[in-house]
């Protein structure tokens, strides 16, 4: 499938929109890492910017959780490592938040 042809103005607008979304996601991830935002608030935020974050990246931003612990959490919760927060089912999200409550200080 060929990419749609965009005018230079449309391309500039799309690039600007993508930049704003990346900045918003980056700021939210920094707030999560610093403890300014609770993991539950981040995971349950209906904003598409939050929904597009991969669960693995979300877990690795939590204090005290690295790649190994994050992979273990995904395995215990039955979540594929490619899953995004917005794609989690109700039970998966509940299992993830329970794991966070039990294992993250």
PDB file of N, CA and C in Angstrom:
ATOM      1  N   UNK A   1       0.845  -1.177   0.000  1.00  0.00           N
ATOM      2  CA  UNK A   1       0.000   0.000   0.000  1.00  0.00           C
ATOM      3  C   UNK A   1       0.888   1.237   0.000  1.00  0.00           C
ATOM      4  N   UNK A   2       0.621   2.124  -0.906  1.00  0.00           N
ATOM      5  CA  UNK A   2       1.416   3.346  -1.035  1.00  0.00           C
ATOM      6  C   UNK A   2       1.019   4.357   0.038  1.00  0.00           C
ATOM      7  N   UNK A   3       1.982   5.128   0.460  1.00  0.00           N
ATOM      8  CA  UNK A   3       1.705   6.181   1.431  1.00  0.00           C
ATOM      9  C   UNK A   3       0.923   7.301   0.764  1.00  0.00           C
ATOM     10  N   UNK A   4       0.023   7.937   1.516  1.00  0.00           N
ATOM     11  CA  UNK A   4      -0.730   9.039   0.925  1.00  0.00           C
ATOM     12  C   UNK A   4       0.196  10.224   0.637  1.00  0.00           C
ATOM     13  N   UNK A   5      -0.095  10.909  -0.432  1.00  0.00           N
ATOM     14  CA  UNK A   5       0.685  12.089  -0.785  1.00  0.00           C
ATOM     15  C   UNK A   5       0.212  13.263   0.070  1.00  0.00           C
ATOM     16  N   UNK A   6       1.157  13.938   0.677  1.00  0.00           N
ATOM     17  CA  UNK A   6       0.826  15.066   1.548  1.00  0.00           C
ATOM     18  C   UNK A   6       1.474  16.327   0.992  1.00  0.00           C
ATOM     19  N   UNK A   7       0.782  17.421   1.199  1.00  0.00           N
ATOM     20  CA  UNK A   7       1.375  18.698   0.826  1.00  0.00           C
ATOM     21  C   UNK A   7       2.423  19.031   1.879  1.00  0.00           C
ATOM     22  N   UNK A   8       3.339  19.918   1.585  1.00  0.00           N
ATOM     23  CA  UNK A   8       4.337  20.309   2.598  1.00  0.00           C
ATOM     24  C   UNK A   8       3.689  20.842   3.878  1.00  0.00           C
ATOM     25  N   UNK A   9       2.566  21.531   3.750  1.00  0.00           N
ATOM     26  CA  UNK A   9       1.882  22.063   4.935  1.00  0.00           C
ATOM     27  C   UNK A   9       1.286  20.932   5.771  1.00  0.00           C
ATOM     28  N   UNK A  10       0.698  19.939   5.104  1.00  0.00           N
ATOM     29  CA  UNK A  10       0.134  18.793   5.821  1.00  0.00           C
ATOM     30  C   UNK A  10       1.240  18.008   6.524  1.00  0.00           C
ATOM     31  N   UNK A  11       2.349  17.836   5.846  1.00  0.00           N
ATOM     32  CA  UNK A  11       3.477  17.114   6.438  1.00  0.00           C
ATOM     33  C   UNK A  11       4.008  17.853   7.652  1.00  0.00           C
ATOM     34  N   UNK A  12       4.147  19.170   7.544  1.00  0.00           N
ATOM     35  CA  UNK A  12       4.631  19.975   8.672  1.00  0.00           C
ATOM     36  C   UNK A  12       3.667  19.874   9.847  1.00  0.00           C
ATOM     37  N   UNK A  13       2.371  19.912   9.563  1.00  0.00           N
ATOM     38  CA  UNK A  13       1.369  19.812  10.632  1.00  0.00           C
ATOM     39  C   UNK A  13       1.431  18.443  11.307  1.00  0.00           C
ATOM     40  N   UNK A  14       1.591  17.387  10.522  1.00  0.00           N
ATOM     41  CA  UNK A  14       1.680  16.037  11.076  1.00  0.00           C
ATOM     42  C   UNK A  14       2.938  15.872  11.930  1.00  0.00           C
ATOM     43  N   UNK A  15       4.037  16.414  11.457  1.00  0.00           N
ATOM     44  CA  UNK A  15       5.280  16.341  12.229  1.00  0.00           C
ATOM     45  C   UNK A  15       5.164  17.106  13.545  1.00  0.00           C
ATOM     46  N   UNK A  16       4.513  18.248  13.512  1.00  0.00           N
ATOM     47  CA  UNK A  16       4.315  19.037  14.732  1.00  0.00           C
ATOM     48  C   UNK A  16       3.419  18.289  15.717  1.00  0.00           C
ATOM     49  N   UNK A  17       2.353  17.692  15.212  1.00  0.00           N
ATOM     50  CA  UNK A  17       1.449  16.926  16.070  1.00  0.00           C
ATOM     51  C   UNK A  17       2.196  15.759  16.729  1.00  0.00           C
ATOM     52  N   UNK A  18       3.024  15.074  15.964  1.00  0.00           N
ATOM     53  CA  UNK A  18       3.806  13.959  16.504  1.00  0.00           C
ATOM     54  C   UNK A  18       4.803  14.441  17.553  1.00  0.00           C
ATOM     55  N   UNK A  19       5.412  15.586  17.330  1.00  0.00           N
ATOM     56  CA  UNK A  19       6.358  16.139  18.298  1.00  0.00           C
ATOM     57  C   UNK A  19       5.668  16.451  19.616  1.00  0.00           C
ATOM     58  N   UNK A  20       4.476  17.049  19.544  1.00  0.00           N
ATOM     59  CA  UNK A  20       3.721  17.398  20.753  1.00  0.00           C
ATOM     60  C   UNK A  20       3.354  16.129  21.530  1.00  0.00           C
ATOM     61  N   UNK A  21       2.922  15.095  20.826  1.00  0.00           N
ATOM     62  CA  UNK A  21       2.561  13.834  21.484  1.00  0.00           C
ATOM     63  C   UNK A  21       3.778  13.212  22.157  1.00  0.00           C
ATOM     64  N   UNK A  22       4.931  13.210  21.465  1.00  0.00           N
ATOM     65  CA  UNK A  22       6.152  12.657  22.067  1.00  0.00           C
ATOM     66  C   UNK A  22       6.561  13.430  23.318  1.00  0.00           C
ATOM     67  N   UNK A  23       6.450  14.758  23.286  1.00  0.00           N
ATOM     68  CA  UNK A  23       6.794  15.567  24.457  1.00  0.00           C
ATOM     69  C   UNK A  23       5.856  15.264  25.626  1.00  0.00           C
ATOM     70  N   UNK A  24       4.573  15.140  25.333  1.00  0.00           N
ATOM     71  CA  UNK A  24       3.597  14.845  26.391  1.00  0.00           C
ATOM     72  C   UNK A  24       3.861  13.469  27.002  1.00  0.00           C
ATOM     73  N   UNK A  25       4.136  12.476  26.151  1.00  0.00           N
ATOM     74  CA  UNK A  25       4.423  11.126  26.642  1.00  0.00           C
ATOM     75  C   UNK A  25       5.711  11.112  27.456  1.00  0.00           C
ATOM     76  N   UNK A  26       6.721  11.832  27.002  1.00  0.00           N
ATOM     77  CA  UNK A  26       7.995  11.897  27.705  1.00  0.00           C
ATOM     78  C   UNK A  26       7.829  12.530  29.081  1.00  0.00           C
ATOM     79  N   UNK A  27       7.068  13.610  29.154  1.00  0.00           N
ATOM     80  CA  UNK A  27       6.828  14.281  30.434  1.00  0.00           C
ATOM     81  C   UNK A  27       6.070  13.365  31.397  1.00  0.00           C
ATOM     82  N   UNK A  28       5.099  12.630  30.874  1.00  0.00           N
ATOM     83  CA  UNK A  28       4.334  11.715  31.718  1.00  0.00           C
ATOM     84  C   UNK A  28       5.222  10.583  32.228  1.00  0.00           C
ATOM     85  N   UNK A  29       6.107  10.072  31.376  1.00  0.00           N
ATOM     86  CA  UNK A  29       7.012   8.998  31.801  1.00  0.00           C
ATOM     87  C   UNK A  29       7.995   9.509  32.856  1.00  0.00           C
ATOM     88  N   UNK A  30       8.441  10.759  32.733  1.00  0.00           N
ATOM     89  CA  UNK A  30       9.323  11.338  33.749  1.00  0.00           C
ATOM     90  C   UNK A  30       8.582  11.492  35.071  1.00  0.00           C
ATOM     91  N   UNK A  31       7.319  11.915  35.012  1.00  0.00           N
ATOM     92  CA  UNK A  31       6.514  12.034  36.228  1.00  0.00           C
ATOM     93  C   UNK A  31       6.321  10.669  36.881  1.00  0.00           C
ATOM     94  N   UNK A  32       6.123   9.648  36.077  1.00  0.00           N
ATOM     95  CA  UNK A  32       5.973   8.287  36.599  1.00  0.00           C
ATOM     96  C   UNK A  32       7.260   7.838  37.278  1.00  0.00           C
ATOM     97  N   UNK A  33       8.397   8.069  36.633  1.00  0.00           N
ATOM     98  CA  UNK A  33       9.693   7.645  37.173  1.00  0.00           C
ATOM     99  C   UNK A  33      10.039   8.380  38.460  1.00  0.00           C
ATOM    100  N   UNK A  34       9.652   9.650  38.555  1.00  0.00           N
ATOM    101  CA  UNK A  34       9.989  10.438  39.739  1.00  0.00           C
ATOM    102  C   UNK A  34       8.994  10.257  40.878  1.00  0.00           C
ATOM    103  N   UNK A  35       7.876   9.602  40.616  1.00  0.00           N
ATOM    104  CA  UNK A  35       6.876   9.395  41.652  1.00  0.00           C
ATOM    105  C   UNK A  35       5.815  10.479  41.714  1.00  0.00           C
ATOM    106  N   UNK A  36       5.869  11.449  40.818  1.00  0.00           N
ATOM    107  CA  UNK A  36       4.849  12.506  40.792  1.00  0.00           C
ATOM    108  C   UNK A  36       3.498  11.973  40.324  1.00  0.00           C
ATOM    109  N   UNK A  37       3.524  10.893  39.535  1.00  0.00           N
ATOM    110  CA  UNK A  37       2.298  10.278  39.047  1.00  0.00           C
ATOM    111  C   UNK A  37       2.263   8.832  39.518  1.00  0.00           C
ATOM    112  N   UNK A  38       1.135   8.438  40.061  1.00  0.00           N
ATOM    113  CA  UNK A  38       0.978   7.063  40.526  1.00  0.00           C
ATOM    114  C   UNK A  38       0.826   6.125  39.336  1.00  0.00           C
ATOM    115  N   UNK A  39       1.364   4.909  39.444  1.00  0.00           N
ATOM    116  CA  UNK A  39       1.236   3.951  38.343  1.00  0.00           C
ATOM    117  C   UNK A  39      -0.219   3.692  37.950  1.00  0.00           C
ATOM    118  N   UNK A  40      -1.101   3.649  38.935  1.00  0.00           N
ATOM    119  CA  UNK A  40      -2.519   3.402  38.644  1.00  0.00           C
ATOM    120  C   UNK A  40      -3.102   4.540  37.816  1.00  0.00           C
ATOM    121  N   UNK A  41      -2.767   5.778  38.175  1.00  0.00           N
ATOM    122  CA  UNK A  41      -3.266   6.931  37.420  1.00  0.00           C
ATOM    123  C   UNK A  41      -2.751   6.906  35.982  1.00  0.00           C
ATOM    124  N   UNK A  42      -1.507   6.511  35.811  1.00  0.00           N
ATOM    125  CA  UNK A  42      -0.913   6.435  34.477  1.00  0.00           C
ATOM    126  C   UNK A  42      -1.594   5.344  33.662  1.00  0.00           C
ATOM    127  N   UNK A  43      -1.729   4.156  34.243  1.00  0.00           N
ATOM    128  CA  UNK A  43      -2.276   3.002  33.518  1.00  0.00           C
ATOM    129  C   UNK A  43      -3.744   3.171  33.174  1.00  0.00           C
ATOM    130  N   UNK A  44      -4.489   3.884  33.997  1.00  0.00           N
ATOM    131  CA  UNK A  44      -5.925   4.025  33.776  1.00  0.00           C
ATOM    132  C   UNK A  44      -6.307   5.325  33.087  1.00  0.00           C
ATOM    133  N   UNK A  45      -5.326   6.116  32.681  1.00  0.00           N
ATOM    134  CA  UNK A  45      -5.609   7.364  31.987  1.00  0.00           C
ATOM    135  C   UNK A  45      -6.169   7.060  30.600  1.00  0.00           C
ATOM    136  N   UNK A  46      -7.343   7.621  30.268  1.00  0.00           N
ATOM    137  CA  UNK A  46      -7.966   7.312  28.973  1.00  0.00           C
ATOM    138  C   UNK A  46      -7.330   8.034  27.776  1.00  0.00           C
ATOM    139  N   UNK A  47      -6.418   8.950  28.026  1.00  0.00           N
ATOM    140  CA  UNK A  47      -5.773   9.704  26.951  1.00  0.00           C
ATOM    141  C   UNK A  47      -4.994   8.743  26.044  1.00  0.00           C
ATOM    142  N   UNK A  48      -5.164   8.857  24.714  1.00  0.00           N
ATOM    143  CA  UNK A  48      -4.438   7.965  23.798  1.00  0.00           C
ATOM    144  C   UNK A  48      -2.919   8.056  23.921  1.00  0.00           C
ATOM    145  N   UNK A  49      -2.416   9.170  24.418  1.00  0.00           N
ATOM    146  CA  UNK A  49      -0.972   9.310  24.612  1.00  0.00           C
ATOM    147  C   UNK A  49      -0.480   8.269  25.616  1.00  0.00           C
ATOM    148  N   UNK A  50      -1.250   8.018  26.651  1.00  0.00           N
ATOM    149  CA  UNK A  50      -0.886   7.028  27.661  1.00  0.00           C
ATOM    150  C   UNK A  50      -1.171   5.617  27.160  1.00  0.00           C
ATOM    151  N   UNK A  51      -2.239   5.457  26.411  1.00  0.00           N
ATOM    152  CA  UNK A  51      -2.657   4.140  25.936  1.00  0.00           C
ATOM    153  C   UNK A  51      -1.650   3.534  24.965  1.00  0.00           C
ATOM    154  N   UNK A  52      -0.874   4.356  24.289  1.00  0.00           N
ATOM    155  CA  UNK A  52       0.078   3.849  23.290  1.00  0.00           C
ATOM    156  C   UNK A  52       1.422   3.437  23.894  1.00  0.00           C
ATOM    157  N   UNK A  53       1.591   3.609  25.196  1.00  0.00           N
ATOM    158  CA  UNK A  53       2.850   3.224  25.858  1.00  0.00           C
ATOM    159  C   UNK A  53       2.872   1.710  26.027  1.00  0.00           C
ATOM    160  N   UNK A  54       3.974   1.091  25.664  1.00  0.00           N
ATOM    161  CA  UNK A  54       4.109  -0.357  25.849  1.00  0.00           C
ATOM    162  C   UNK A  54       4.210  -0.663  27.343  1.00  0.00           C
ATOM    163  N   UNK A  55       3.586  -1.768  27.730  1.00  0.00           N
ATOM    164  CA  UNK A  55       3.568  -2.167  29.139  1.00  0.00           C
ATOM    165  C   UNK A  55       4.989  -2.369  29.655  1.00  0.00           C
ATOM    166  N   UNK A  56       5.847  -2.931  28.849  1.00  0.00           N
ATOM    167  CA  UNK A  56       7.237  -3.159  29.259  1.00  0.00           C
ATOM    168  C   UNK A  56       7.939  -1.835  29.569  1.00  0.00           C
ATOM    169  N   UNK A  57       7.765  -0.833  28.726  1.00  0.00           N
ATOM    170  CA  UNK A  57       8.381   0.480  28.958  1.00  0.00           C
ATOM    171  C   UNK A  57       7.786   1.129  30.214  1.00  0.00           C
ATOM    172  N   UNK A  58       6.483   0.975  30.401  1.00  0.00           N
ATOM    173  CA  UNK A  58       5.805   1.500  31.590  1.00  0.00           C
ATOM    174  C   UNK A  58       6.406   0.899  32.856  1.00  0.00           C
ATOM    175  N   UNK A  59       6.566  -0.422  32.867  1.00  0.00           N
ATOM    176  CA  UNK A  59       7.117  -1.087  34.050  1.00  0.00           C
ATOM    177  C   UNK A  59       8.558  -0.670  34.322  1.00  0.00           C
ATOM    178  N   UNK A  60       9.358  -0.557  33.265  1.00  0.00           N
ATOM    179  CA  UNK A  60      10.770  -0.216  33.438  1.00  0.00           C
ATOM    180  C   UNK A  60      10.957   1.208  33.958  1.00  0.00           C
ATOM    181  N   UNK A  61       9.959   2.065  33.835  1.00  0.00           N
ATOM    182  CA  UNK A  61      10.045   3.425  34.366  1.00  0.00           C
ATOM    183  C   UNK A  61       9.741   3.488  35.861  1.00  0.00           C
ATOM    184  N   UNK A  62       9.183   2.428  36.410  1.00  0.00           N
ATOM    185  CA  UNK A  62       8.866   2.421  37.835  1.00  0.00           C
ATOM    186  C   UNK A  62      10.150   2.298  38.645  1.00  0.00           C
ATOM    187  N   UNK A  63      10.230   3.001  39.769  1.00  0.00           N
ATOM    188  CA  UNK A  63      11.427   2.911  40.608  1.00  0.00           C
ATOM    189  C   UNK A  63      11.665   1.476  41.090  1.00  0.00           C
ATOM    190  N   UNK A  64      12.878   0.997  40.910  1.00  0.00           N
ATOM    191  CA  UNK A  64      13.244  -0.337  41.376  1.00  0.00           C
ATOM    192  C   UNK A  64      12.891  -1.460  40.421  1.00  0.00           C
ATOM    193  N   UNK A  65      12.371  -1.131  39.243  1.00  0.00           N
ATOM    194  CA  UNK A  65      12.016  -2.166  38.274  1.00  0.00           C
ATOM    195  C   UNK A  65      12.902  -2.001  37.048  1.00  0.00           C
ATOM    196  N   UNK A  66      13.663  -3.034  36.758  1.00  0.00           N
ATOM    197  CA  UNK A  66      14.517  -3.034  35.577  1.00  0.00           C
ATOM    198  C   UNK A  66      13.973  -4.009  34.550  1.00  0.00           C
ATOM    199  N   UNK A  67      14.803  -4.335  33.608  1.00  0.00           N
ATOM    200  CA  UNK A  67      14.373  -5.207  32.512  1.00  0.00           C
ATOM    201  C   UNK A  67      13.983  -6.603  33.008  1.00  0.00           C
ATOM    202  N   UNK A  68      14.749  -7.151  33.931  1.00  0.00           N
ATOM    203  CA  UNK A  68      14.482  -8.502  34.425  1.00  0.00           C
ATOM    204  C   UNK A  68      13.194  -8.562  35.214  1.00  0.00           C
ATOM    205  N   UNK A  69      13.014  -7.617  36.131  1.00  0.00           N
ATOM    206  CA  UNK A  69      11.803  -7.594  36.942  1.00  0.00           C
ATOM    207  C   UNK A  69      10.571  -7.314  36.086  1.00  0.00           C
ATOM    208  N   UNK A  70      10.722  -6.446  35.106  1.00  0.00           N
ATOM    209  CA  UNK A  70       9.610  -6.117  34.220  1.00  0.00           C
ATOM    210  C   UNK A  70       9.198  -7.343  33.400  1.00  0.00           C
ATOM    211  N   UNK A  71      10.172  -8.079  32.901  1.00  0.00           N
ATOM    212  CA  UNK A  71       9.874  -9.292  32.127  1.00  0.00           C
ATOM    213  C   UNK A  71       9.191 -10.332  32.996  1.00  0.00           C
ATOM    214  N   UNK A  72       9.629 -10.440  34.246  1.00  0.00           N
ATOM    215  CA  UNK A  72       9.016 -11.382  35.189  1.00  0.00           C
ATOM    216  C   UNK A  72       7.573 -10.970  35.469  1.00  0.00           C
ATOM    217  N   UNK A  73       7.334  -9.684  35.623  1.00  0.00           N
ATOM    218  CA  UNK A  73       5.980  -9.188  35.878  1.00  0.00           C
ATOM    219  C   UNK A  73       5.053  -9.512  34.709  1.00  0.00           C
ATOM    220  N   UNK A  74       5.532  -9.301  33.496  1.00  0.00           N
ATOM    221  CA  UNK A  74       4.711  -9.602  32.322  1.00  0.00           C
ATOM    222  C   UNK A  74       4.372 -11.085  32.260  1.00  0.00           C
ATOM    223  N   UNK A  75       5.353 -11.914  32.580  1.00  0.00           N
ATOM    224  CA  UNK A  75       5.130 -13.360  32.563  1.00  0.00           C
ATOM    225  C   UNK A  75       4.107 -13.766  33.621  1.00  0.00           C
ATOM    226  N   UNK A  76       4.253 -13.221  34.822  1.00  0.00           N
ATOM    227  CA  UNK A  76       3.338 -13.563  35.910  1.00  0.00           C
ATOM    228  C   UNK A  76       1.916 -13.088  35.630  1.00  0.00           C
ATOM    229  N   UNK A  77       1.796 -11.969  34.937  1.00  0.00           N
ATOM    230  CA  UNK A  77       0.471 -11.400  34.643  1.00  0.00           C
ATOM    231  C   UNK A  77      -0.109 -11.942  33.342  1.00  0.00           C
ATOM    232  N   UNK A  78       0.676 -12.693  32.589  1.00  0.00           N
ATOM    233  CA  UNK A  78       0.189 -13.240  31.330  1.00  0.00           C
ATOM    234  C   UNK A  78       0.013 -12.196  30.243  1.00  0.00           C
ATOM    235  N   UNK A  79       0.941 -11.240  30.200  1.00  0.00           N
ATOM    236  CA  UNK A  79       0.870 -10.146  29.231  1.00  0.00           C
ATOM    237  C   UNK A  79       2.035 -10.277  28.247  1.00  0.00           C
ATOM    238  N   UNK A  80       1.763 -10.283  26.939  1.00  0.00           N
ATOM    239  CA  UNK A  80       2.863 -10.322  25.960  1.00  0.00           C
ATOM    240  C   UNK A  80       3.722  -9.067  26.058  1.00  0.00           C
ATOM    241  N   UNK A  81       5.006  -9.187  25.756  1.00  0.00           N
ATOM    242  CA  UNK A  81       5.905  -8.043  25.904  1.00  0.00           C
ATOM    243  C   UNK A  81       5.683  -6.958  24.859  1.00  0.00           C
ATOM    244  N   UNK A  82       4.886  -7.220  23.852  1.00  0.00           N
ATOM    245  CA  UNK A  82       4.600  -6.212  22.833  1.00  0.00           C
ATOM    246  C   UNK A  82       3.294  -5.464  23.094  1.00  0.00           C
ATOM    247  N   UNK A  83       2.595  -5.814  24.144  1.00  0.00           N
ATOM    248  CA  UNK A  83       1.280  -5.230  24.452  1.00  0.00           C
ATOM    249  C   UNK A  83       1.420  -3.788  24.913  1.00  0.00           C
ATOM    250  N   UNK A  84       0.443  -2.969  24.543  1.00  0.00           N
ATOM    251  CA  UNK A  84       0.392  -1.574  24.978  1.00  0.00           C
ATOM    252  C   UNK A  84      -0.656  -1.425  26.075  1.00  0.00           C
ATOM    253  N   UNK A  85      -0.531  -0.387  26.885  1.00  0.00           N
ATOM    254  CA  UNK A  85      -1.458  -0.201  28.006  1.00  0.00           C
ATOM    255  C   UNK A  85      -2.910  -0.140  27.540  1.00  0.00           C
ATOM    256  N   UNK A  86      -3.148   0.515  26.433  1.00  0.00           N
ATOM    257  CA  UNK A  86      -4.515   0.640  25.937  1.00  0.00           C
ATOM    258  C   UNK A  86      -5.098  -0.670  25.444  1.00  0.00           C
ATOM    259  N   UNK A  87      -4.265  -1.649  25.175  1.00  0.00           N
ATOM    260  CA  UNK A  87      -4.726  -2.934  24.670  1.00  0.00           C
ATOM    261  C   UNK A  87      -4.930  -3.981  25.748  1.00  0.00           C
ATOM    262  N   UNK A  88      -4.712  -3.602  26.993  1.00  0.00           N
ATOM    263  CA  UNK A  88      -4.895  -4.554  28.087  1.00  0.00           C
ATOM    264  C   UNK A  88      -6.372  -4.756  28.387  1.00  0.00           C
ATOM    265  N   UNK A  89      -6.723  -5.986  28.678  1.00  0.00           N
ATOM    266  CA  UNK A  89      -8.076  -6.285  29.129  1.00  0.00           C
ATOM    267  C   UNK A  89      -8.228  -5.906  30.594  1.00  0.00           C
ATOM    268  N   UNK A  90      -9.447  -5.955  31.065  1.00  0.00           N
ATOM    269  CA  UNK A  90      -9.739  -5.587  32.458  1.00  0.00           C
ATOM    270  C   UNK A  90      -8.960  -6.459  33.440  1.00  0.00           C
ATOM    271  N   UNK A  91      -8.935  -7.768  33.196  1.00  0.00           N
ATOM    272  CA  UNK A  91      -8.238  -8.689  34.093  1.00  0.00           C
ATOM    273  C   UNK A  91      -6.726  -8.509  34.025  1.00  0.00           C
ATOM    274  N   UNK A  92      -6.198  -8.271  32.819  1.00  0.00           N
ATOM    275  CA  UNK A  92      -4.756  -8.049  32.676  1.00  0.00           C
ATOM    276  C   UNK A  92      -4.337  -6.780  33.406  1.00  0.00           C
ATOM    277  N   UNK A  93      -5.114  -5.721  33.255  1.00  0.00           N
ATOM    278  CA  UNK A  93      -4.779  -4.460  33.913  1.00  0.00           C
ATOM    279  C   UNK A  93      -4.849  -4.616  35.427  1.00  0.00           C
ATOM    280  N   UNK A  94      -5.865  -5.339  35.919  1.00  0.00           N
ATOM    281  CA  UNK A  94      -5.988  -5.573  37.360  1.00  0.00           C
ATOM    282  C   UNK A  94      -4.801  -6.387  37.873  1.00  0.00           C
ATOM    283  N   UNK A  95      -4.399  -7.422  37.132  1.00  0.00           N
ATOM    284  CA  UNK A  95      -3.251  -8.245  37.533  1.00  0.00           C
ATOM    285  C   UNK A  95      -1.977  -7.412  37.554  1.00  0.00           C
ATOM    286  N   UNK A  96      -1.807  -6.550  36.557  1.00  0.00           N
ATOM    287  CA  UNK A  96      -0.622  -5.703  36.485  1.00  0.00           C
ATOM    288  C   UNK A  96      -0.572  -4.737  37.665  1.00  0.00           C
ATOM    289  N   UNK A  97      -1.691  -4.092  37.954  1.00  0.00           N
ATOM    290  CA  UNK A  97      -1.714  -3.138  39.070  1.00  0.00           C
ATOM    291  C   UNK A  97      -1.528  -3.846  40.410  1.00  0.00           C
ATOM    292  N   UNK A  98      -2.053  -5.057  40.550  1.00  0.00           N
ATOM    293  CA  UNK A  98      -1.838  -5.850  41.774  1.00  0.00           C
ATOM    294  C   UNK A  98      -0.356  -6.195  41.915  1.00  0.00           C
ATOM    295  N   UNK A  99       0.299  -6.567  40.791  1.00  0.00           N
ATOM    296  CA  UNK A  99       1.724  -6.883  40.836  1.00  0.00           C
ATOM    297  C   UNK A  99       2.513  -5.660  41.261  1.00  0.00           C
ATOM    298  N   UNK A 100       2.167  -4.505  40.707  1.00  0.00           N
ATOM    299  CA  UNK A 100       2.863  -3.265  41.050  1.00  0.00           C
ATOM    300  C   UNK A 100       2.693  -2.954  42.531  1.00  0.00           C
ATOM    301  N   UNK A 101       1.473  -3.085  43.034  1.00  0.00           N
ATOM    302  CA  UNK A 101       1.205  -2.812  44.456  1.00  0.00           C
ATOM    303  C   UNK A 101       2.015  -3.736  45.364  1.00  0.00           C
ATOM    304  N   UNK A 102       2.186  -4.977  44.942  1.00  0.00           N
ATOM    305  CA  UNK A 102       2.896  -5.944  45.775  1.00  0.00           C
ATOM    306  C   UNK A 102       4.419  -5.861  45.647  1.00  0.00           C
ATOM    307  N   UNK A 103       4.936  -5.378  44.518  1.00  0.00           N
ATOM    308  CA  UNK A 103       6.371  -5.475  44.273  1.00  0.00           C
ATOM    309  C   UNK A 103       7.115  -4.158  44.111  1.00  0.00           C
ATOM    310  N   UNK A 104       6.418  -3.049  43.994  1.00  0.00           N
ATOM    311  CA  UNK A 104       7.078  -1.760  43.799  1.00  0.00           C
ATOM    312  C   UNK A 104       6.846  -0.913  45.041  1.00  0.00           C
ATOM    313  N   UNK A 105       7.944  -0.369  45.537  1.00  0.00           N
ATOM    314  CA  UNK A 105       7.870   0.436  46.766  1.00  0.00           C
ATOM    315  C   UNK A 105       7.585   1.872  46.469  1.00  0.00           C
TER     316      UNK A 105
END
